[in-house]
Structure formats: C-alpha cells, structure tokens
Short mmCIF file of C-alpha atoms and ligand atoms in Angstrom, two decimals:
data_model
loop_
_atom_site.label_atom_id
_atom_site.label_comp_id
_atom_site.label_asym_id
_atom_site.label_seq_id
_atom_site.Cartn_x
_atom_site.Cartn_y
_atom_site.Cartn_z
CA MET A 1 322.68 263.77 162.47
CA ARG A 2 324.80 266.85 161.73
CA VAL A 3 323.78 268.71 158.58
CA PRO A 4 326.12 271.44 157.29
CA PHE A 5 324.73 274.68 155.84
CA MET A 6 326.51 273.79 152.63
CA ASP A 7 329.20 271.40 151.42
CA LEU A 8 331.22 272.54 148.41
CA SER A 9 333.31 269.35 148.40
CA ARG A 10 330.41 267.34 147.02
CA MET A 11 330.62 269.41 143.84
CA HIS A 12 334.40 269.77 143.71
CA ASP A 13 335.66 266.30 144.66
CA PRO A 14 334.47 264.54 141.48
CA LEU A 15 335.97 267.36 139.37
CA LEU A 16 339.36 267.56 141.13
CA PRO A 17 341.41 266.05 138.28
CA GLN A 18 339.89 268.48 135.73
CA LEU A 19 340.19 271.45 138.08
CA ARG A 20 343.83 270.65 138.78
CA GLN A 21 344.57 270.26 135.07
CA ALA A 22 342.90 273.57 134.17
CA MET A 23 344.82 275.43 136.88
CA GLU A 24 348.12 273.75 135.96
CA GLU A 25 347.62 274.84 132.36
CA VAL A 26 347.47 278.49 133.48
CA ILE A 27 350.52 278.06 135.71
CA ARG A 28 352.53 276.41 132.92
CA ARG A 29 351.79 279.32 130.56
CA ASN A 30 352.23 281.97 133.28
CA ALA A 31 349.28 283.84 131.75
CA TYR A 32 347.54 285.03 134.90
CA ILE A 33 345.93 288.29 133.74
CA LEU A 34 343.19 288.35 131.08
CA GLY A 35 344.50 285.08 129.64
CA ASP A 36 342.69 282.82 127.16
CA GLU A 37 340.64 281.20 129.94
CA VAL A 38 339.01 284.56 130.73
CA THR A 39 337.91 285.07 127.10
CA GLN A 40 336.74 281.46 126.81
CA PHE A 41 334.73 281.65 130.02
CA GLU A 42 333.24 285.03 129.03
CA GLN A 43 332.01 283.51 125.76
CA ALA A 44 330.64 280.39 127.44
CA PHE A 45 328.89 282.33 130.20
CA ALA A 46 327.38 284.88 127.77
CA GLU A 47 325.97 281.99 125.77
CA TYR A 48 324.68 280.29 128.93
CA CYS A 49 322.90 283.51 129.96
CA GLU A 50 321.54 284.05 126.43
CA ALA A 51 323.35 287.41 126.34
CA ALA A 52 325.61 288.90 123.65
CA HIS A 53 328.45 289.95 125.98
CA CYS A 54 330.05 288.88 129.25
CA ILE A 55 332.84 290.80 130.97
CA GLY A 56 334.75 288.98 133.72
CA LEU A 57 335.25 291.09 136.85
CA ASP A 58 336.81 290.78 140.29
CA ASN A 59 333.47 290.34 142.11
CA GLY A 60 329.73 290.91 141.90
CA SER A 61 329.87 294.26 143.67
CA SER A 62 332.09 295.60 140.87
CA ALA A 63 329.64 294.32 138.27
CA LEU A 64 326.82 296.31 139.90
CA GLU A 65 328.90 299.46 140.23
CA LEU A 66 330.62 299.38 136.83
CA ALA A 67 327.38 298.78 134.89
CA LEU A 68 325.84 301.90 136.44
CA ARG A 69 329.06 303.90 135.92
CA GLY A 70 329.20 302.63 132.35
CA TRP A 71 325.78 304.17 131.74
CA GLY A 72 327.05 307.45 133.18
CA ILE A 73 324.96 307.21 136.35
CA GLY A 74 326.40 309.09 139.34
CA ASP A 75 326.07 312.23 141.49
CA GLY A 76 322.55 313.59 141.74
CA ASP A 77 320.92 310.47 140.23
CA GLU A 78 318.61 308.00 141.95
CA VAL A 79 318.56 304.24 141.47
CA ILE A 80 315.79 302.01 142.81
CA THR A 81 316.43 298.65 144.48
CA ALA A 82 315.06 296.35 147.21
CA PRO A 83 315.83 296.90 150.91
CA ASN A 84 316.02 293.19 151.83
CA SER A 85 319.14 292.16 149.96
CA PHE A 86 322.82 291.69 150.59
CA ILE A 87 324.36 295.09 151.27
CA ALA A 88 326.18 295.14 147.90
CA SER A 89 322.95 295.63 145.95
CA ALA A 90 322.76 299.16 147.39
CA SER A 91 326.52 299.76 147.64
CA GLY A 92 326.99 299.34 143.88
CA ILE A 93 324.58 302.26 143.51
CA ALA A 94 326.07 304.39 146.32
CA PHE A 95 329.68 304.00 145.04
CA THR A 96 328.73 305.75 141.79
CA GLY A 97 327.59 308.78 143.79
CA ALA A 98 323.91 308.05 143.07
CA THR A 99 321.34 307.68 145.86
CA PRO A 100 319.82 304.24 146.51
CA VAL A 101 316.02 304.49 146.68
CA PHE A 102 314.20 301.53 148.15
CA VAL A 103 310.83 300.04 147.25
CA ASP A 104 309.15 297.45 149.49
CA ILE A 105 308.87 293.80 148.49
CA ASP A 106 306.14 291.36 147.62
CA PRO A 107 306.03 289.27 150.83
CA ALA A 108 305.42 286.03 148.91
CA THR A 109 308.44 286.20 146.57
CA TYR A 110 310.69 288.64 148.53
CA THR A 111 311.35 290.53 145.27
CA LEU A 112 310.38 294.12 144.36
CA ASP A 113 306.64 294.84 144.69
CA THR A 114 306.03 296.07 141.16
CA ALA A 115 302.73 297.71 142.23
CA GLN A 116 304.75 300.18 144.37
CA LEU A 117 307.50 300.83 141.86
CA GLU A 118 306.10 303.71 139.83
CA ALA A 119 305.42 305.85 142.93
CA ALA A 120 309.18 305.80 143.68
CA ILE A 121 310.21 307.12 140.25
CA THR A 122 311.23 310.81 140.22
CA PRO A 123 312.83 313.03 137.53
CA ARG A 124 316.21 312.00 139.02
CA THR A 125 315.61 308.25 138.67
CA LYS A 126 318.01 306.69 136.17
CA ALA A 127 317.84 302.94 136.77
CA ILE A 128 316.17 300.05 138.59
CA VAL A 129 318.17 297.20 140.16
CA PRO A 130 315.77 294.30 140.78
CA VAL A 131 317.30 291.54 142.92
CA HIS A 132 316.56 287.92 141.96
CA LEU A 133 316.68 287.05 145.65
CA TYR A 134 317.40 283.49 146.80
CA GLY A 135 317.50 282.43 143.13
CA GLN A 136 313.95 283.43 142.19
CA PRO A 137 313.61 285.99 139.37
CA ALA A 138 311.92 289.30 140.11
CA HIS A 139 308.73 290.00 138.11
CA MET A 140 310.56 291.49 135.12
CA ASP A 141 307.73 292.27 132.64
CA PRO A 142 306.15 295.09 134.68
CA ILE A 143 309.64 296.35 135.61
CA MET A 144 310.71 296.54 131.95
CA ALA A 145 307.41 298.19 130.98
CA LEU A 146 307.93 300.93 133.58
CA ALA A 147 311.56 301.32 132.50
CA ARG A 148 310.46 301.84 128.89
CA LYS A 149 307.80 304.33 129.94
CA HIS A 150 310.24 306.41 132.02
CA GLY A 151 313.43 305.87 129.99
CA LEU A 152 315.27 303.95 132.74
CA LYS A 153 317.99 301.31 132.62
CA VAL A 154 317.38 297.96 134.32
CA LEU A 155 320.32 296.16 135.93
CA GLU A 156 319.48 292.68 137.23
CA ASP A 157 321.22 291.75 140.48
CA SER A 158 321.68 288.14 139.38
CA CYS A 159 324.26 287.33 142.04
CA GLN A 160 321.97 284.61 143.49
CA ALA A 161 320.34 283.48 140.24
CA HIS A 162 322.84 281.75 137.92
CA GLY A 163 320.69 279.67 135.59
CA ALA A 164 317.26 280.78 136.88
CA ARG A 165 314.59 281.45 134.27
CA TYR A 166 311.76 283.97 133.95
CA LYS A 167 309.03 282.88 131.48
CA GLY A 168 311.57 280.51 129.97
CA LYS A 169 314.34 283.11 129.58
CA ARG A 170 317.55 283.13 131.58
CA CYS A 171 318.34 285.69 134.22
CA GLY A 172 321.26 287.64 132.81
CA SER A 173 319.51 288.78 129.65
CA LEU A 174 316.12 289.96 130.96
CA GLY A 175 317.13 293.55 131.70
CA HIS A 176 319.64 295.85 129.97
CA ALA A 177 322.50 294.24 131.92
CA ALA A 178 323.00 291.79 134.78
CA ALA A 179 325.53 291.47 137.60
CA PHE A 180 326.82 288.05 138.69
CA SER A 181 329.04 287.04 141.61
CA PHE A 182 331.19 283.90 141.62
CA TYR A 183 331.84 284.04 145.38
CA PRO A 184 332.51 280.38 146.33
CA ALA A 185 329.08 279.71 147.87
CA LYS A 186 327.03 281.03 144.92
CA ASN A 187 325.35 278.55 142.56
CA LEU A 188 328.38 279.00 140.29
CA GLY A 189 331.41 279.87 142.42
CA CYS A 190 335.15 280.03 141.93
CA PHE A 191 338.02 279.47 144.40
CA GLY A 192 338.05 283.03 145.71
CA ASP A 193 336.30 286.17 144.53
CA GLY A 194 335.02 286.66 141.01
CA GLY A 195 332.16 288.25 139.11
CA ALA A 196 330.80 289.18 135.70
CA LEU A 197 328.52 291.53 133.85
CA THR A 198 326.30 290.22 131.06
CA THR A 199 324.57 292.49 128.57
CA ASN A 200 323.26 292.89 125.02
CA ASP A 201 324.35 296.57 125.10
CA SER A 202 327.59 296.61 123.03
CA GLU A 203 328.45 300.15 124.06
CA LEU A 204 328.14 299.28 127.75
CA ALA A 205 330.20 296.12 127.26
CA GLU A 206 333.01 298.12 125.68
CA ARG A 207 332.94 300.70 128.46
CA VAL A 208 332.97 298.13 131.27
CA ARG A 209 335.91 296.35 129.61
CA MET A 210 337.79 299.64 129.94
CA LEU A 211 336.45 300.37 133.44
CA ARG A 212 337.89 297.04 134.66
CA ASN A 213 341.29 297.73 133.12
CA TYR A 214 342.53 301.24 134.11
CA GLY A 215 340.33 302.98 131.51
CA GLN A 216 342.65 301.60 128.85
CA ARG A 217 341.56 301.52 125.18
CA VAL A 218 344.83 300.15 123.85
CA LYS A 219 347.96 299.59 125.91
CA TYR A 220 349.10 302.78 127.72
CA GLU A 221 346.25 304.86 126.30
CA HIS A 222 343.97 305.70 129.22
CA VAL A 223 340.76 307.44 128.25
CA PHE A 224 339.31 307.97 131.74
CA LEU A 225 340.11 307.29 135.39
CA ALA A 226 339.36 303.68 136.25
CA TYR A 227 340.27 300.80 138.51
CA ASN A 228 341.73 297.36 138.17
CA ARG A 229 338.66 295.14 138.54
CA ARG A 230 339.59 292.08 136.43
CA LEU A 231 338.62 288.42 136.81
CA ASP A 232 341.78 286.34 137.46
CA THR A 233 342.69 283.82 134.77
CA LEU A 234 343.01 281.09 137.42
CA GLN A 235 339.44 281.78 138.58
CA ALA A 236 338.20 281.79 134.98
CA ALA A 237 339.86 278.39 134.48
CA VAL A 238 338.00 277.02 137.51
CA LEU A 239 334.72 278.53 136.31
CA GLY A 240 335.22 277.04 132.85
CA VAL A 241 335.42 273.55 134.38
CA LYS A 242 332.40 274.13 136.63
CA LEU A 243 329.97 275.86 134.22
CA PRO A 244 328.96 272.70 132.29
CA HIS A 245 327.78 271.22 135.61
CA LEU A 246 325.68 274.20 136.72
CA ASP A 247 322.38 272.98 135.27
CA GLY A 248 322.82 269.59 136.96
CA TRP A 249 323.62 271.24 140.29
CA ASN A 250 320.58 273.52 139.98
CA ALA A 251 318.38 270.49 139.18
CA SER A 252 319.70 268.83 142.33
CA ARG A 253 318.83 271.95 144.35
CA ARG A 254 315.31 271.99 142.88
CA LEU A 255 314.81 268.36 143.83
CA ALA A 256 315.91 269.09 147.40
CA ALA A 257 313.53 272.08 147.48
CA LYS A 258 310.65 269.88 146.34
CA ARG A 259 311.37 267.33 149.09
CA TYR A 260 311.66 270.08 151.69
CA ALA A 261 308.38 271.68 150.61
CA SER A 262 306.41 268.45 150.89
CA LEU A 263 307.88 267.67 154.33
CA LEU A 264 307.62 271.19 155.80
CA ARG A 265 304.30 272.45 154.49
CA ASP A 266 302.43 272.02 157.77
CA SER A 267 305.02 273.57 160.09
CA VAL A 268 306.58 276.59 158.29
CA GLN A 269 305.92 278.60 155.15
CA PRO A 270 308.08 277.18 152.34
CA PRO A 271 309.23 279.48 149.50
CA ALA A 272 306.45 280.48 147.08
CA VAL A 273 307.25 279.86 143.43
CA ALA A 274 305.73 282.48 141.12
CA ASP A 275 304.07 281.05 137.99
CA TYR A 276 306.59 282.93 135.82
CA ALA A 277 309.62 281.58 137.65
CA GLU A 278 312.00 278.66 137.41
CA PRO A 279 314.08 279.34 140.53
CA VAL A 280 317.50 277.88 141.33
CA TYR A 281 317.28 277.92 145.15
CA HIS A 282 320.57 279.64 145.90
CA LEU A 283 319.12 279.76 149.42
CA TYR A 284 316.18 277.79 150.81
CA VAL A 285 314.36 280.31 152.97
CA VAL A 286 311.31 279.44 155.08
CA ARG A 287 309.26 281.74 157.21
CA CYS A 288 308.09 281.29 160.79
CA PRO A 289 307.06 283.80 163.45
CA ASN A 290 309.33 282.42 166.22
CA ARG A 291 312.36 282.24 163.95
CA ASP A 292 315.08 282.84 166.56
CA ALA A 293 313.81 280.07 168.86
CA VAL A 294 313.59 277.63 165.94
CA ALA A 295 317.13 278.52 164.79
CA ALA A 296 318.49 277.97 168.31
CA GLN A 297 316.83 274.55 168.55
CA LEU A 298 318.14 273.51 165.15
CA LYS A 299 321.63 274.49 166.19
CA GLU A 300 321.29 272.27 169.24
CA ALA A 301 320.16 269.43 166.97
CA GLY A 302 323.35 269.85 164.87
CA ILE A 303 321.70 271.63 161.93
CA ASP A 304 323.32 274.80 160.59
CA THR A 305 321.03 277.60 159.46
CA GLY A 306 321.49 281.16 158.21
CA LEU A 307 319.63 284.49 158.16
CA HIS A 308 319.24 286.27 154.82
CA TYR A 309 319.01 288.98 155.93
CA PRO A 310 318.47 289.92 159.60
CA VAL A 311 318.78 293.71 159.08
CA PRO A 312 317.33 295.52 156.05
CA ILE A 313 319.75 297.73 154.15
CA HIS A 314 317.96 301.00 154.97
CA LEU A 315 318.45 300.32 158.71
CA GLN A 316 322.18 299.55 158.43
CA GLU A 317 324.53 302.05 160.05
CA ALA A 318 326.29 302.58 156.71
CA TYR A 319 323.05 303.89 155.20
CA ARG A 320 321.99 306.10 158.11
CA TYR A 321 322.79 309.11 155.89
CA LEU A 322 319.68 308.32 153.83
CA GLY A 323 317.58 309.23 156.88
CA LEU A 324 315.22 306.26 156.59
CA GLN A 325 313.44 304.98 159.71
CA ALA A 326 312.10 301.61 160.89
CA GLY A 327 308.62 301.22 159.44
CA ALA A 328 309.56 302.67 156.04
CA PHE A 329 309.33 299.27 154.31
CA PRO A 330 307.09 297.08 156.47
CA GLU A 331 307.15 293.88 154.37
CA ALA A 332 310.95 293.87 154.05
CA GLU A 333 311.29 294.55 157.78
CA ARG A 334 308.82 291.81 158.73
CA ALA A 335 310.69 289.35 156.49
CA CYS A 336 313.95 290.18 158.28
CA HIS A 337 312.38 288.99 161.56
CA GLU A 338 310.73 285.86 160.16
CA VAL A 339 313.03 284.32 157.54
CA LEU A 340 315.21 281.31 158.28
CA THR A 341 317.58 279.74 155.76
CA LEU A 342 317.88 275.94 155.87
CA PRO A 343 320.81 273.90 154.50
CA MET A 344 320.69 273.79 150.68
CA PHE A 345 323.34 272.56 148.26
CA PRO A 346 323.66 270.10 145.37
CA TYR A 347 323.79 266.41 146.33
CA MET A 348 322.11 266.81 149.73
CA THR A 349 320.98 263.33 150.69
CA ASP A 350 317.37 262.35 151.41
CA GLU A 351 318.48 261.50 154.95
CA GLU A 352 319.86 265.01 155.43
CA ILE A 353 316.70 266.65 154.08
CA GLU A 354 314.52 264.45 156.28
CA ALA A 355 316.68 265.16 159.34
CA VAL A 356 316.39 268.92 158.78
CA ALA A 357 312.63 268.72 158.21
CA ALA A 358 312.09 266.56 161.30
CA ALA A 359 314.11 268.96 163.44
CA VAL A 360 312.20 271.98 162.07
CA LYS A 361 308.87 270.30 162.81
CA GLN A 362 309.92 269.48 166.33
CA ALA A 363 311.26 272.98 166.96
CA VAL A 364 308.11 274.63 165.66
CA ALA A 365 305.89 272.30 167.71
CA GLN A 366 307.82 273.12 170.88
CA GLY A 367 308.27 276.80 170.03
C1 LIG B 401 326.84 287.95 146.67
C2 LIG B 401 325.95 289.07 146.32
C3 LIG B 401 326.45 290.29 145.84
C4 LIG B 401 327.91 290.67 145.85
O1 LIG B 401 328.77 289.82 145.23
P1 LIG B 401 330.33 289.83 145.67
O2 LIG B 401 330.96 288.96 144.63
O3 LIG B 401 330.41 289.28 147.04
O4 LIG B 401 330.81 291.23 145.59
C5 LIG B 401 325.54 291.25 145.43
N1 LIG B 401 324.22 291.05 145.50
C6 LIG B 401 323.70 289.88 145.96
C7 LIG B 401 322.21 289.72 146.00
C8 LIG B 401 324.55 288.88 146.41
O5 LIG B 401 324.03 287.75 146.90
#
C-alpha cells in the first residue's frame, strides 16, 4: 500500500464548490489587493486565535521579521530562538539586523529548554522567539516570566501550530505577538504563500499594517521605508472558506496521532505530549537511532517520510557567520540525526495508519 506524506485533496475536494465561489466573487469585483476578504479573514482569524488583532501578510517569514521590526528591534540587538526549526525562525531575526542567539531544546518536546533560557539573556537581548514545533506549544509560562523579569518581547513562531492550545489558551495570543504561515501544507494553508501576525499590542498592529504596505499611513503619505508584504485577497478568500474546518481537521490529526502512538509504542519513540499542551500534529515525528535505514526501508515499502530537520540552523552555511560549532547544542543536534516524520494529514484512513505502523515495525526490527 502506497501512503503519501500528505494529501491536500482530501480537505479541498469536499469544499471545491465553496472555494470556487469565493474566488469567483473576488474576480467579479476585481478587488485583488486588501479587499473585503482580507479584512474579514483578519477578523475571523484574530477571533479564532483569541487575539485582538490580525494582520494578513505575504508569508510567515514576513510575520516574524515585521513583528520584530515593528518593535524597533535591529542592529546590535540579540533575539533568542531554537536551533532545530525551519530556517525562517532565525532568518526573521537576522533580516532585522539583530543576531539570532540559540538555546538548546528539551529533548522530549523539541521546544526551547526553559531551564537554559536565562543563561542566554544578555544586556543586548530584546526578544524571545519560541517555536511551537510540530504543532506542540512551547512551555510559555516560564518564558513569559523571564520576559517580564528582563523586559523582553515574546514572539511565538506559530507557523506549525494553528489551533494548538497551551493550558487551554490558543497559540497566537500567548506571547506579545505570534507569526503564522499559510503555506499550503500547514494546518491552515492557502493556494500559494500567505501569512499573518496576531497580537494584542495595538501599537504593533498599527505599525505592521504600515510595514506591509510601503510604510503608508494614508494614501501617498509614507512615514518610513517599507516593503509590500500583503496577503492577497484571493488567498484570504480561500482561507475564509477553510478556517471553519480547521478544528475538525486538527481533531482528525489528533485521532491519527493516537492510533499511531498505540501501534508504534514498542518500536520507536512517539511524540511526547506535555501536560500543558493540546497539540495539533502539524508533523508526526518519531525518534529512532537508525533513522536513515528506517526511512530507506519505508520508501521501498511505498511510504513517504520527511526529516524535520536534518541540519540544525546554527550549522547551516548561511549562519556560518555566527561562528557556532557542532556540539554547541547537543540535544538539537542529536534530534536532527534521530527524528523521522511519518505521513500525517486529516482524513488518513485506519488502513493507511496501520500500513505505516506495520512498515515502521518491520524496518526497526530488521534495522
Ligand atoms: C513554515 C514555517 C515558517 C515560514 O513560513 P513561510 O510562510 O514559508 O515563510 C517559519 N517557521 C516555521 C516553524 C515554519 O514551519
């Protein structure tokens, strides 16, 4: 049995008539830039995230960068994040001119090890960017306590955590702001690139609205240098149709995760769920020492897998200028060698989950 890494059609096919109608509506009105659908989606997504404001942007990377810029963070500043994320978590920091500073992870949850956080704070530190990796929230209470103590901003990298909860509260309103991506494969994705910033900070919201739109306060009055980083109206229309289904899709992912965990427990290490977390399983990541051999065998059995992520950010060529060596963050580096991402998407069938689990068991037994 062939099992794909993910299948977007299972979400989109039942919604095709509504999606087509929403897109046609935009085309009929020829309102492609910051049209009504953008405002409507921003309101709906802010409400969903339990945040006061949402600003639609062109992608998640922009959300990370513009939030930090909006707070005036830049040259000479330091911002702390995790080394085992998608590259954009650090790039959003680096693009402002600030220096990304990494802190190692808790090996059970793959999120920032809050016990090591305070030692990384210097007089230059301005913000912390915890990553809710794979859809599991970082341990936010100790992070927010340290931020209060040292006067730092906290920007959640929520790009993998649409709908996840921490102690009952949604990701997106746990820190001072949160960055979301609507890249097609995310838990909430559009038909191209898209992103958003959510926040309760009205001043930041206002500033990011200008940062996405040429620094414009009113038409042809440009207060500062800025880019064009807007969310397309067509993408907002798609997101508006999909958002009401997000909770159902996340529930379907959680069910698949539960089945996986019960089938895989004896052969690999399934994801740990912290007692504070209600994760949304953007990715279903298991851990095994002979990861590469297992991945190769699964491929032969027709099962697609992924690696998230095989190289930590501090060892990427792009970040060589930071001068960090292998061994700097041992838990993050070990995870890069041991993690394996199994197929995970809404409406996976029991047969598919069982086929993946059986193939994993066999591969591990032979490995
Ligand atoms: C996807 C992702 C991003 C970047 O989002 P884009 O929309 O691709 O720019 C940032 N951080 C994490 C953790 C992501 O998964």
